[in-house]
Amino acid sequence: MHKVVWDMDPGIDDALALILALKSPEVQVLGITTVAGNASVEMTSANARRVLEYLNAGSIPVAMGAANPLNHPLEDALNHHGPDGLGNCDLPPPKVPLHPDKAWDFLARLVWDAPGEVALIATGPLTNVAYAFRRNPKLPELMARLVLMGGAYRLTPYGEGNRTLYAEFNIWQDPEAAHMVFNSGADIFAVGLDVTMDPAACLTSEHLGQIKTGHTPAAHLVAQLVEYQVKHHGCCRMHDPLALAMLLDVSLLDFKLARVEVVKGNDWNRGVTRILPSVGSHSIHVACAVDGPRFLELFLSRMLEK
Ligand code: BDR
Ligand code: CA
């Protein structure tokens, strides 16, 4: 079983990933930290707790992090995720208070407490992770690994940008943080648009029909989240659940070892993740293929299970 600490910005697909994790014996979520990305950090912090409390997991602590990227103002994605960040679902506001620590201190402590045992999952902009690494330079080597959703690497026909022509949303939002994290020496597994935009790994209205036959609380919530995406965007992309998936069953994804340059700055190339010709120090594992049907089968069966 993987012990994980999870930095997220829920967001519909972050929420789908969290629900999948709570239904999966392969992972134990020790704590959650929240970052601004899809929505303000206040909203992402509320959304993480709304989901946890609904699924009787309110004992998992949530610590709030950065309200803004390191060098840029926040540009949220509420146009994609709905005005509450969760597709206007019927979850009530949270009751459990936030953990008193700042996200980066909380995250670092969970890793320090069990050196080499805790994996970090990051499914939002990497601002909190960058702060944690800056304050604790030994942290990258103390983590079991860092699994992140981010980047567009042009390794498949789907590996183009979604925020700009060339850049993926999480990396584009805070390229300075991503640059620091990608060069930190952590054992990174990057799951980017090359696999998450593969149509075979996307939930359609047919899958939604199957989810609606479920009578579990998870199925009830997932149906609302997926329905919002299908209605507004034609299908439901599974970006963040696919990052989690590598911890559930590593055979679902293929990875290629590569050295990646993250382009910082303000220009047209902000947030580009460029694969460099040679493998060298600070190479990372980049996802280059996914078994979409098998991933969706896993997701659906966990959602429909009692
Ligand atoms: C990523 O951007 C966010 O909108 C999603 O939650 C996901 O983490 C996909 O580019
Ligand atoms: Ca996300």
PDB file of C-alpha atoms and ligand atoms in Angstrom:
ATOM      1  CA  MET A   1       0.000   0.000   0.000  1.00  0.00           C
ATOM      2  CA  HIS A   2       1.306   3.482  -0.885  1.00  0.00           C
ATOM      3  CA  LYS A   3       1.179   6.132   1.825  1.00  0.00           C
ATOM      4  CA  VAL A   4       0.503   9.445   0.113  1.00  0.00           C
ATOM      5  CA  VAL A   5       0.296  13.133   0.807  1.00  0.00           C
ATOM      6  CA  TRP A   6      -1.618  14.945  -1.906  1.00  0.00           C
ATOM      7  CA  ASP A   7      -1.395  18.514  -3.129  1.00  0.00           C
ATOM      8  CA  MET A   8      -4.491  19.421  -5.172  1.00  0.00           C
ATOM      9  CA  ASP A   9      -6.779  22.165  -6.522  1.00  0.00           C
ATOM     10  CA  PRO A  10     -10.268  20.610  -6.749  1.00  0.00           C
ATOM     11  CA  GLY A  11     -11.579  21.007  -9.510  1.00  0.00           C
ATOM     12  CA  ILE A  12     -13.791  18.259 -10.952  1.00  0.00           C
ATOM     13  CA  ASP A  13     -11.016  15.889 -12.013  1.00  0.00           C
ATOM     14  CA  ASP A  14      -9.093  16.361  -8.740  1.00  0.00           C
ATOM     15  CA  ALA A  15     -12.319  15.413  -6.945  1.00  0.00           C
ATOM     16  CA  LEU A  16     -12.781  12.341  -9.177  1.00  0.00           C
ATOM     17  CA  ALA A  17      -9.204  11.316  -8.372  1.00  0.00           C
ATOM     18  CA  LEU A  18      -9.759  11.789  -4.647  1.00  0.00           C
ATOM     19  CA  ILE A  19     -12.949   9.695  -4.722  1.00  0.00           C
ATOM     20  CA  LEU A  20     -11.063   6.971  -6.617  1.00  0.00           C
ATOM     21  CA  ALA A  21      -8.305   7.032  -3.982  1.00  0.00           C
ATOM     22  CA  LEU A  22     -10.786   6.745  -1.122  1.00  0.00           C
ATOM     23  CA  LYS A  23     -12.252   3.649  -2.806  1.00  0.00           C
ATOM     24  CA  SER A  24      -8.844   2.051  -3.455  1.00  0.00           C
ATOM     25  CA  PRO A  25      -6.978  -0.230  -1.042  1.00  0.00           C
ATOM     26  CA  GLU A  26      -3.658   0.439  -2.836  1.00  0.00           C
ATOM     27  CA  VAL A  27      -3.318   3.938  -1.335  1.00  0.00           C
ATOM     28  CA  GLN A  28      -3.668   5.506   2.082  1.00  0.00           C
ATOM     29  CA  VAL A  29      -4.128   9.279   2.001  1.00  0.00           C
ATOM     30  CA  LEU A  30      -2.315  10.686   5.059  1.00  0.00           C
ATOM     31  CA  GLY A  31      -3.142  14.305   4.356  1.00  0.00           C
ATOM     32  CA  ILE A  32      -4.146  16.820   1.729  1.00  0.00           C
ATOM     33  CA  THR A  33      -2.744  20.236   0.928  1.00  0.00           C
ATOM     34  CA  THR A  34      -4.562  22.692  -1.271  1.00  0.00           C
ATOM     35  CA  VAL A  35      -3.339  25.220  -3.776  1.00  0.00           C
ATOM     36  CA  ALA A  36      -4.881  27.904  -5.967  1.00  0.00           C
ATOM     37  CA  GLY A  37      -5.366  26.735  -9.545  1.00  0.00           C
ATOM     38  CA  ASN A  38      -8.731  25.685 -10.864  1.00  0.00           C
ATOM     39  CA  ALA A  39     -10.220  28.029  -8.239  1.00  0.00           C
ATOM     40  CA  SER A  40      -9.078  30.288  -5.397  1.00  0.00           C
ATOM     41  CA  VAL A  41      -7.305  28.477  -2.578  1.00  0.00           C
ATOM     42  CA  GLU A  42     -10.262  29.140  -0.270  1.00  0.00           C
ATOM     43  CA  MET A  43     -12.541  27.366  -2.735  1.00  0.00           C
ATOM     44  CA  THR A  44     -10.176  24.433  -3.400  1.00  0.00           C
ATOM     45  CA  SER A  45      -9.735  24.028   0.386  1.00  0.00           C
ATOM     46  CA  ALA A  46     -13.499  23.944   0.865  1.00  0.00           C
ATOM     47  CA  ASN A  47     -13.972  21.528  -2.025  1.00  0.00           C
ATOM     48  CA  ALA A  48     -11.411  19.014  -0.747  1.00  0.00           C
ATOM     49  CA  ARG A  49     -13.241  18.922   2.603  1.00  0.00           C
ATOM     50  CA  ARG A  50     -16.711  18.831   0.977  1.00  0.00           C
ATOM     51  CA  VAL A  51     -15.693  15.633  -0.848  1.00  0.00           C
ATOM     52  CA  LEU A  52     -13.934  14.057   2.152  1.00  0.00           C
ATOM     53  CA  GLU A  53     -16.805  14.740   4.549  1.00  0.00           C
ATOM     54  CA  TYR A  54     -19.407  13.412   2.129  1.00  0.00           C
ATOM     55  CA  LEU A  55     -17.461  10.129   1.866  1.00  0.00           C
ATOM     56  CA  ASN A  56     -16.993   9.854   5.661  1.00  0.00           C
ATOM     57  CA  ALA A  57     -13.302  10.673   5.368  1.00  0.00           C
ATOM     58  CA  GLY A  58     -13.423  13.999   7.234  1.00  0.00           C
ATOM     59  CA  SER A  59     -10.650  12.740   9.538  1.00  0.00           C
ATOM     60  CA  ILE A  60      -8.094  13.185   6.719  1.00  0.00           C
ATOM     61  CA  PRO A  61      -6.513  16.579   7.474  1.00  0.00           C
ATOM     62  CA  VAL A  62      -6.534  19.386   4.895  1.00  0.00           C
ATOM     63  CA  ALA A  63      -3.951  22.190   5.109  1.00  0.00           C
ATOM     64  CA  MET A  64      -4.319  25.300   2.969  1.00  0.00           C
ATOM     65  CA  GLY A  65      -1.460  26.608   0.848  1.00  0.00           C
ATOM     66  CA  ALA A  66      -0.616  29.322  -1.622  1.00  0.00           C
ATOM     67  CA  ALA A  67      -3.234  31.798  -2.830  1.00  0.00           C
ATOM     68  CA  ASN A  68      -1.170  32.769  -5.882  1.00  0.00           C
ATOM     69  CA  PRO A  69       1.526  31.329  -8.149  1.00  0.00           C
ATOM     70  CA  LEU A  70       5.095  32.454  -7.367  1.00  0.00           C
ATOM     71  CA  ASN A  71       5.397  35.162 -10.033  1.00  0.00           C
ATOM     72  CA  HIS A  72       2.010  35.484 -11.697  1.00  0.00           C
ATOM     73  CA  PRO A  73      -1.539  36.390 -10.722  1.00  0.00           C
ATOM     74  CA  LEU A  74      -3.917  33.424 -10.507  1.00  0.00           C
ATOM     75  CA  GLU A  75      -6.022  32.695 -13.599  1.00  0.00           C
ATOM     76  CA  ASP A  76      -8.592  30.160 -12.447  1.00  0.00           C
ATOM     77  CA  ALA A  77     -10.475  27.612 -14.558  1.00  0.00           C
ATOM     78  CA  LEU A  78     -13.983  28.045 -13.147  1.00  0.00           C
ATOM     79  CA  ASN A  79     -15.237  28.384 -16.706  1.00  0.00           C
ATOM     80  CA  HIS A  80     -14.310  24.716 -17.064  1.00  0.00           C
ATOM     81  CA  HIS A  81     -15.206  23.383 -13.590  1.00  0.00           C
ATOM     82  CA  GLY A  82     -18.331  25.416 -12.799  1.00  0.00           C
ATOM     83  CA  PRO A  83     -18.877  28.383 -10.467  1.00  0.00           C
ATOM     84  CA  ASP A  84     -18.220  26.312  -7.303  1.00  0.00           C
ATOM     85  CA  GLY A  85     -15.318  24.430  -8.905  1.00  0.00           C
ATOM     86  CA  LEU A  86     -17.290  21.175  -8.632  1.00  0.00           C
ATOM     87  CA  GLY A  87     -19.892  21.518 -11.383  1.00  0.00           C
ATOM     88  CA  ASN A  88     -22.528  23.015  -9.060  1.00  0.00           C
ATOM     89  CA  CYS A  89     -22.945  19.687  -7.272  1.00  0.00           C
ATOM     90  CA  ASP A  90     -25.190  19.319  -4.226  1.00  0.00           C
ATOM     91  CA  LEU A  91     -22.462  18.921  -1.577  1.00  0.00           C
ATOM     92  CA  PRO A  92     -22.926  21.151   1.489  1.00  0.00           C
ATOM     93  CA  PRO A  93     -20.176  23.496   2.720  1.00  0.00           C
ATOM     94  CA  PRO A  94     -17.506  21.819   4.884  1.00  0.00           C
ATOM     95  CA  LYS A  95     -17.852  21.514   8.657  1.00  0.00           C
ATOM     96  CA  VAL A  96     -14.376  20.289   9.652  1.00  0.00           C
ATOM     97  CA  PRO A  97     -11.841  23.116  10.156  1.00  0.00           C
ATOM     98  CA  LEU A  98      -8.616  23.293   8.195  1.00  0.00           C
ATOM     99  CA  HIS A  99      -5.383  21.956   9.702  1.00  0.00           C
ATOM    100  CA  PRO A 100      -3.638  24.915  11.386  1.00  0.00           C
ATOM    101  CA  ASP A 101      -0.282  24.454   9.558  1.00  0.00           C
ATOM    102  CA  LYS A 102       0.543  25.977   6.198  1.00  0.00           C
ATOM    103  CA  ALA A 103       0.473  23.440   3.361  1.00  0.00           C
ATOM    104  CA  TRP A 104       4.253  23.370   2.791  1.00  0.00           C
ATOM    105  CA  ASP A 105       5.068  22.762   6.478  1.00  0.00           C
ATOM    106  CA  PHE A 106       2.367  20.117   6.815  1.00  0.00           C
ATOM    107  CA  LEU A 107       3.449  18.326   3.657  1.00  0.00           C
ATOM    108  CA  ALA A 108       7.115  18.380   4.692  1.00  0.00           C
ATOM    109  CA  ARG A 109       6.341  17.013   8.162  1.00  0.00           C
ATOM    110  CA  LEU A 110       4.390  14.050   6.790  1.00  0.00           C
ATOM    111  CA  VAL A 111       7.378  13.151   4.601  1.00  0.00           C
ATOM    112  CA  TRP A 112       9.974  13.696   7.373  1.00  0.00           C
ATOM    113  CA  ASP A 113       7.973  11.513   9.773  1.00  0.00           C
ATOM    114  CA  ALA A 114       8.403   8.439   7.537  1.00  0.00           C
ATOM    115  CA  PRO A 115      11.524   8.984   5.403  1.00  0.00           C
ATOM    116  CA  GLY A 116      11.451   7.097   2.095  1.00  0.00           C
ATOM    117  CA  GLU A 117       7.899   5.841   2.654  1.00  0.00           C
ATOM    118  CA  VAL A 118       5.592   8.658   1.591  1.00  0.00           C
ATOM    119  CA  ALA A 119       4.767   9.446  -2.030  1.00  0.00           C
ATOM    120  CA  LEU A 120       3.656  12.936  -2.968  1.00  0.00           C
ATOM    121  CA  ILE A 121       0.889  13.318  -5.549  1.00  0.00           C
ATOM    122  CA  ALA A 122       0.508  16.793  -7.066  1.00  0.00           C
ATOM    123  CA  THR A 123      -2.496  17.482  -9.268  1.00  0.00           C
ATOM    124  CA  GLY A 124      -2.473  21.271  -9.299  1.00  0.00           C
ATOM    125  CA  PRO A 125       0.065  24.026  -9.968  1.00  0.00           C
ATOM    126  CA  LEU A 126       3.317  23.191  -8.152  1.00  0.00           C
ATOM    127  CA  THR A 127       3.458  26.317  -5.946  1.00  0.00           C
ATOM    128  CA  ASN A 128       3.111  24.556  -2.577  1.00  0.00           C
ATOM    129  CA  VAL A 129       5.575  21.849  -3.572  1.00  0.00           C
ATOM    130  CA  ALA A 130       8.125  24.490  -4.614  1.00  0.00           C
ATOM    131  CA  TYR A 131       7.750  26.287  -1.266  1.00  0.00           C
ATOM    132  CA  ALA A 132       8.174  22.980   0.583  1.00  0.00           C
ATOM    133  CA  PHE A 133      11.342  22.110  -1.392  1.00  0.00           C
ATOM    134  CA  ARG A 134      12.768  25.603  -0.980  1.00  0.00           C
ATOM    135  CA  ARG A 135      12.344  25.449   2.799  1.00  0.00           C
ATOM    136  CA  ASN A 136      13.534  21.807   3.084  1.00  0.00           C
ATOM    137  CA  PRO A 137      16.185  21.089   0.427  1.00  0.00           C
ATOM    138  CA  LYS A 138      16.478  17.442   1.557  1.00  0.00           C
ATOM    139  CA  LEU A 139      12.767  16.787   1.061  1.00  0.00           C
ATOM    140  CA  PRO A 140      12.942  15.596  -2.601  1.00  0.00           C
ATOM    141  CA  GLU A 141      15.226  12.716  -1.661  1.00  0.00           C
ATOM    142  CA  LEU A 142      13.161  11.786   1.402  1.00  0.00           C
ATOM    143  CA  MET A 143       9.982  11.242  -0.612  1.00  0.00           C
ATOM    144  CA  ALA A 144       9.237   7.791  -2.034  1.00  0.00           C
ATOM    145  CA  ARG A 145       8.444   9.519  -5.338  1.00  0.00           C
ATOM    146  CA  LEU A 146       6.548  12.475  -6.761  1.00  0.00           C
ATOM    147  CA  VAL A 147       3.663  11.675  -9.103  1.00  0.00           C
ATOM    148  CA  LEU A 148       2.317  14.775 -10.827  1.00  0.00           C
ATOM    149  CA  MET A 149      -0.294  15.695 -13.369  1.00  0.00           C
ATOM    150  CA  GLY A 150       1.274  18.274 -15.611  1.00  0.00           C
ATOM    151  CA  GLY A 151       2.860  19.040 -18.931  1.00  0.00           C
ATOM    152  CA  ALA A 152       2.402  18.436 -22.652  1.00  0.00           C
ATOM    153  CA  TYR A 153       5.405  16.612 -24.080  1.00  0.00           C
ATOM    154  CA  ARG A 154       4.431  15.900 -27.718  1.00  0.00           C
ATOM    155  CA  LEU A 155       5.106  12.195 -27.219  1.00  0.00           C
ATOM    156  CA  THR A 156       1.706  11.215 -28.650  1.00  0.00           C
ATOM    157  CA  PRO A 157      -0.729  12.952 -31.035  1.00  0.00           C
ATOM    158  CA  TYR A 158      -2.536  14.270 -27.927  1.00  0.00           C
ATOM    159  CA  GLY A 159       0.458  15.952 -26.253  1.00  0.00           C
ATOM    160  CA  GLU A 160      -0.378  19.548 -27.179  1.00  0.00           C
ATOM    161  CA  GLY A 161      -1.266  22.388 -24.826  1.00  0.00           C
ATOM    162  CA  ASN A 162      -4.674  22.960 -23.265  1.00  0.00           C
ATOM    163  CA  ARG A 163      -4.073  26.395 -21.686  1.00  0.00           C
ATOM    164  CA  THR A 164      -2.121  27.711 -24.662  1.00  0.00           C
ATOM    165  CA  LEU A 165      -1.220  25.998 -27.918  1.00  0.00           C
ATOM    166  CA  TYR A 166       1.891  24.574 -26.261  1.00  0.00           C
ATOM    167  CA  ALA A 167       1.377  24.575 -22.481  1.00  0.00           C
ATOM    168  CA  GLU A 168      -0.659  22.516 -20.049  1.00  0.00           C
ATOM    169  CA  PHE A 169      -2.724  24.342 -17.385  1.00  0.00           C
ATOM    170  CA  ASN A 170      -0.909  23.268 -14.160  1.00  0.00           C
ATOM    171  CA  ILE A 171       2.566  24.021 -15.503  1.00  0.00           C
ATOM    172  CA  TRP A 172       1.439  27.210 -17.264  1.00  0.00           C
ATOM    173  CA  GLN A 173      -0.170  28.526 -14.082  1.00  0.00           C
ATOM    174  CA  ASP A 174       3.118  28.451 -12.144  1.00  0.00           C
ATOM    175  CA  PRO A 175       6.062  27.745 -14.462  1.00  0.00           C
ATOM    176  CA  GLU A 176       8.618  29.074 -11.957  1.00  0.00           C
ATOM    177  CA  ALA A 177       7.448  26.529  -9.365  1.00  0.00           C
ATOM    178  CA  ALA A 178       7.406  23.750 -11.966  1.00  0.00           C
ATOM    179  CA  HIS A 179      10.943  24.650 -13.058  1.00  0.00           C
ATOM    180  CA  MET A 180      12.174  24.372  -9.466  1.00  0.00           C
ATOM    181  CA  VAL A 181      10.381  21.076  -8.825  1.00  0.00           C
ATOM    182  CA  PHE A 182      11.469  19.438 -12.100  1.00  0.00           C
ATOM    183  CA  ASN A 183      15.085  20.272 -11.221  1.00  0.00           C
ATOM    184  CA  SER A 184      14.852  19.220  -7.574  1.00  0.00           C
ATOM    185  CA  GLY A 185      16.237  15.704  -7.970  1.00  0.00           C
ATOM    186  CA  ALA A 186      12.950  14.123  -6.805  1.00  0.00           C
ATOM    187  CA  ASP A 187      11.995  10.825  -8.458  1.00  0.00           C
ATOM    188  CA  ILE A 188       9.289  12.340 -10.673  1.00  0.00           C
ATOM    189  CA  PHE A 189       6.575  10.545 -12.659  1.00  0.00           C
ATOM    190  CA  ALA A 190       4.870  13.157 -14.851  1.00  0.00           C
ATOM    191  CA  VAL A 191       1.476  12.282 -16.295  1.00  0.00           C
ATOM    192  CA  GLY A 192       0.683  14.881 -18.947  1.00  0.00           C
ATOM    193  CA  LEU A 193      -1.786  15.606 -21.711  1.00  0.00           C
ATOM    194  CA  ASP A 194      -0.024  13.069 -23.991  1.00  0.00           C
ATOM    195  CA  VAL A 195      -1.966  10.389 -22.119  1.00  0.00           C
ATOM    196  CA  THR A 196      -4.796  12.256 -20.384  1.00  0.00           C
ATOM    197  CA  MET A 197      -6.145  13.588 -23.705  1.00  0.00           C
ATOM    198  CA  ASP A 198      -6.200  10.098 -25.220  1.00  0.00           C
ATOM    199  CA  PRO A 199      -9.877   9.640 -26.151  1.00  0.00           C
ATOM    200  CA  ALA A 200      -9.707   6.012 -24.991  1.00  0.00           C
ATOM    201  CA  ALA A 201      -9.179   7.257 -21.402  1.00  0.00           C
ATOM    202  CA  CYS A 202     -12.098   9.675 -21.381  1.00  0.00           C
ATOM    203  CA  LEU A 203     -15.564   9.165 -19.801  1.00  0.00           C
ATOM    204  CA  THR A 204     -18.438   9.521 -22.271  1.00  0.00           C
ATOM    205  CA  SER A 205     -22.213   9.803 -21.912  1.00  0.00           C
ATOM    206  CA  GLU A 206     -22.358   5.988 -22.101  1.00  0.00           C
ATOM    207  CA  HIS A 207     -20.091   5.664 -19.077  1.00  0.00           C
ATOM    208  CA  LEU A 208     -22.236   8.264 -17.337  1.00  0.00           C
ATOM    209  CA  GLY A 209     -25.244   6.010 -17.918  1.00  0.00           C
ATOM    210  CA  GLN A 210     -23.400   3.161 -16.161  1.00  0.00           C
ATOM    211  CA  ILE A 211     -22.395   5.390 -13.243  1.00  0.00           C
ATOM    212  CA  LYS A 212     -26.017   6.430 -12.810  1.00  0.00           C
ATOM    213  CA  THR A 213     -27.015   2.792 -12.227  1.00  0.00           C
ATOM    214  CA  GLY A 214     -24.854   2.815  -9.067  1.00  0.00           C
ATOM    215  CA  HIS A 215     -26.440   3.298  -5.662  1.00  0.00           C
ATOM    216  CA  THR A 216     -23.330   4.164  -3.670  1.00  0.00           C
ATOM    217  CA  PRO A 217     -22.647   7.686  -2.314  1.00  0.00           C
ATOM    218  CA  ALA A 218     -19.536   7.774  -4.502  1.00  0.00           C
ATOM    219  CA  ALA A 219     -21.549   6.931  -7.622  1.00  0.00           C
ATOM    220  CA  HIS A 220     -24.096   9.635  -6.753  1.00  0.00           C
ATOM    221  CA  LEU A 221     -21.412  12.333  -6.515  1.00  0.00           C
ATOM    222  CA  VAL A 222     -19.364  11.086  -9.468  1.00  0.00           C
ATOM    223  CA  ALA A 223     -22.499  11.113 -11.654  1.00  0.00           C
ATOM    224  CA  GLN A 224     -22.997  14.821 -10.926  1.00  0.00           C
ATOM    225  CA  LEU A 225     -19.353  15.702 -11.596  1.00  0.00           C
ATOM    226  CA  VAL A 226     -19.154  13.699 -14.815  1.00  0.00           C
ATOM    227  CA  GLU A 227     -22.540  14.940 -16.016  1.00  0.00           C
ATOM    228  CA  TYR A 228     -21.371  18.554 -15.730  1.00  0.00           C
ATOM    229  CA  GLN A 229     -18.321  17.815 -17.897  1.00  0.00           C
ATOM    230  CA  VAL A 230     -20.212  15.743 -20.466  1.00  0.00           C
ATOM    231  CA  LYS A 231     -22.888  18.423 -20.762  1.00  0.00           C
ATOM    232  CA  HIS A 232     -20.486  21.365 -21.097  1.00  0.00           C
ATOM    233  CA  HIS A 233     -17.461  19.788 -22.766  1.00  0.00           C
ATOM    234  CA  GLY A 234     -18.774  16.675 -24.562  1.00  0.00           C
ATOM    235  CA  CYS A 235     -16.856  14.193 -22.372  1.00  0.00           C
ATOM    236  CA  CYS A 236     -15.066  14.041 -19.026  1.00  0.00           C
ATOM    237  CA  ARG A 237     -11.258  14.116 -19.217  1.00  0.00           C
ATOM    238  CA  MET A 238      -9.578  12.100 -16.482  1.00  0.00           C
ATOM    239  CA  HIS A 239      -6.372  14.139 -16.070  1.00  0.00           C
ATOM    240  CA  ASP A 240      -5.866  13.828 -12.313  1.00  0.00           C
ATOM    241  CA  PRO A 241      -7.318  10.302 -11.863  1.00  0.00           C
ATOM    242  CA  LEU A 242      -4.729   9.100 -14.416  1.00  0.00           C
ATOM    243  CA  ALA A 243      -1.900  10.445 -12.242  1.00  0.00           C
ATOM    244  CA  LEU A 244      -3.273   8.539  -9.262  1.00  0.00           C
ATOM    245  CA  ALA A 245      -3.719   5.462 -11.487  1.00  0.00           C
ATOM    246  CA  MET A 246       0.007   4.801 -11.635  1.00  0.00           C
ATOM    247  CA  LEU A 247      -0.032   4.125  -7.902  1.00  0.00           C
ATOM    248  CA  LEU A 248      -3.035   1.807  -8.247  1.00  0.00           C
ATOM    249  CA  ASP A 249      -1.663  -0.265 -11.131  1.00  0.00           C
ATOM    250  CA  VAL A 250       1.621   0.789 -12.695  1.00  0.00           C
ATOM    251  CA  SER A 251       0.950  -1.419 -15.752  1.00  0.00           C
ATOM    252  CA  LEU A 252      -1.796   1.017 -16.897  1.00  0.00           C
ATOM    253  CA  LEU A 253       0.794   3.536 -18.120  1.00  0.00           C
ATOM    254  CA  ASP A 254       4.107   3.447 -19.983  1.00  0.00           C
ATOM    255  CA  PHE A 255       6.834   5.927 -19.070  1.00  0.00           C
ATOM    256  CA  LYS A 256       9.887   7.208 -20.893  1.00  0.00           C
ATOM    257  CA  LEU A 257      12.943   8.560 -19.056  1.00  0.00           C
ATOM    258  CA  ALA A 258      13.654  12.108 -20.249  1.00  0.00           C
ATOM    259  CA  ARG A 259      15.255  15.378 -19.306  1.00  0.00           C
ATOM    260  CA  VAL A 260      12.634  18.122 -19.413  1.00  0.00           C
ATOM    261  CA  GLU A 261      13.081  21.872 -19.656  1.00  0.00           C
ATOM    262  CA  VAL A 262      10.245  23.927 -18.164  1.00  0.00           C
ATOM    263  CA  VAL A 263      10.087  27.321 -19.865  1.00  0.00           C
ATOM    264  CA  LYS A 264       9.429  30.136 -17.369  1.00  0.00           C
ATOM    265  CA  GLY A 265       8.301  33.645 -18.110  1.00  0.00           C
ATOM    266  CA  ASN A 266       5.527  35.559 -19.744  1.00  0.00           C
ATOM    267  CA  ASP A 267       5.886  34.919 -23.411  1.00  0.00           C
ATOM    268  CA  TRP A 268       4.040  32.634 -25.850  1.00  0.00           C
ATOM    269  CA  ASN A 269       6.194  29.763 -24.603  1.00  0.00           C
ATOM    270  CA  ARG A 270       5.324  30.197 -20.885  1.00  0.00           C
ATOM    271  CA  GLY A 271       4.908  26.793 -19.253  1.00  0.00           C
ATOM    272  CA  VAL A 272       6.159  24.733 -22.184  1.00  0.00           C
ATOM    273  CA  THR A 273       7.591  21.365 -21.112  1.00  0.00           C
ATOM    274  CA  ARG A 274      10.252  20.538 -23.671  1.00  0.00           C
ATOM    275  CA  ILE A 275      11.981  17.163 -23.835  1.00  0.00           C
ATOM    276  CA  LEU A 276      15.727  17.667 -24.263  1.00  0.00           C
ATOM    277  CA  PRO A 277      17.710  15.422 -26.610  1.00  0.00           C
ATOM    278  CA  SER A 278      19.804  13.568 -24.029  1.00  0.00           C
ATOM    279  CA  VAL A 279      19.019  11.818 -20.742  1.00  0.00           C
ATOM    280  CA  GLY A 280      21.115  13.178 -17.886  1.00  0.00           C
ATOM    281  CA  SER A 281      20.967  14.349 -14.304  1.00  0.00           C
ATOM    282  CA  HIS A 282      17.471  15.264 -13.143  1.00  0.00           C
ATOM    283  CA  SER A 283      15.828  13.088 -15.778  1.00  0.00           C
ATOM    284  CA  ILE A 284      12.206  12.272 -15.006  1.00  0.00           C
ATOM    285  CA  HIS A 285       9.697   9.609 -16.050  1.00  0.00           C
ATOM    286  CA  VAL A 286       7.189  10.990 -18.559  1.00  0.00           C
ATOM    287  CA  ALA A 287       4.004   9.074 -19.375  1.00  0.00           C
ATOM    288  CA  CYS A 288       3.881   8.167 -23.072  1.00  0.00           C
ATOM    289  CA  ALA A 289       1.006   5.661 -23.328  1.00  0.00           C
ATOM    290  CA  VAL A 290      -2.071   4.575 -21.375  1.00  0.00           C
ATOM    291  CA  ASP A 291      -4.331   1.553 -21.510  1.00  0.00           C
ATOM    292  CA  GLY A 292      -7.496   3.683 -21.553  1.00  0.00           C
ATOM    293  CA  PRO A 293     -10.137   0.922 -21.560  1.00  0.00           C
ATOM    294  CA  ARG A 294      -8.504  -0.921 -18.646  1.00  0.00           C
ATOM    295  CA  PHE A 295      -8.161   2.330 -16.681  1.00  0.00           C
ATOM    296  CA  LEU A 296     -11.831   3.225 -17.225  1.00  0.00           C
ATOM    297  CA  GLU A 297     -12.876  -0.281 -16.215  1.00  0.00           C
ATOM    298  CA  LEU A 298     -10.929   0.087 -12.970  1.00  0.00           C
ATOM    299  CA  PHE A 299     -12.470   3.511 -12.308  1.00  0.00           C
ATOM    300  CA  LEU A 300     -16.039   2.385 -13.011  1.00  0.00           C
ATOM    301  CA  SER A 301     -15.778  -0.810 -10.991  1.00  0.00           C
ATOM    302  CA  ARG A 302     -14.448   1.080  -7.937  1.00  0.00           C
ATOM    303  CA  MET A 303     -17.246   3.649  -8.215  1.00  0.00           C
ATOM    304  CA  LEU A 304     -19.959   1.003  -8.426  1.00  0.00           C
ATOM    305  CA  GLU A 305     -18.531  -1.211  -5.666  1.00  0.00           C
ATOM    306  CA  LYS A 306     -20.324  -1.058  -2.283  1.00  0.00           C
TER     307      LYS A 306
HETATM  308  C1  BDR B   1      -5.081  19.959 -15.184  1.00  0.00           C
HETATM  309  O1  BDR B   1      -5.601  21.282 -15.099  1.00  0.00           O
HETATM  310  C2  BDR B   1      -6.672  21.331 -14.208  1.00  0.00           C
HETATM  311  O2  BDR B   1      -7.743  22.103 -14.705  1.00  0.00           O
HETATM  312  C3  BDR B   1      -7.086  19.912 -13.945  1.00  0.00           C
HETATM  313  O3  BDR B   1      -7.573  19.769 -12.623  1.00  0.00           O
HETATM  314  C4  BDR B   1      -5.825  19.119 -14.162  1.00  0.00           C
HETATM  315  O4  BDR B   1      -5.070  19.010 -12.979  1.00  0.00           O
HETATM  316  C5  BDR B   1      -5.211  19.483 -16.619  1.00  0.00           C
HETATM  317  O5  BDR B   1      -4.498  20.313 -17.471  1.00  0.00           O
HETATM  318 CA    CA B   2      -6.032  19.575 -10.834  1.00  0.00          CA
END
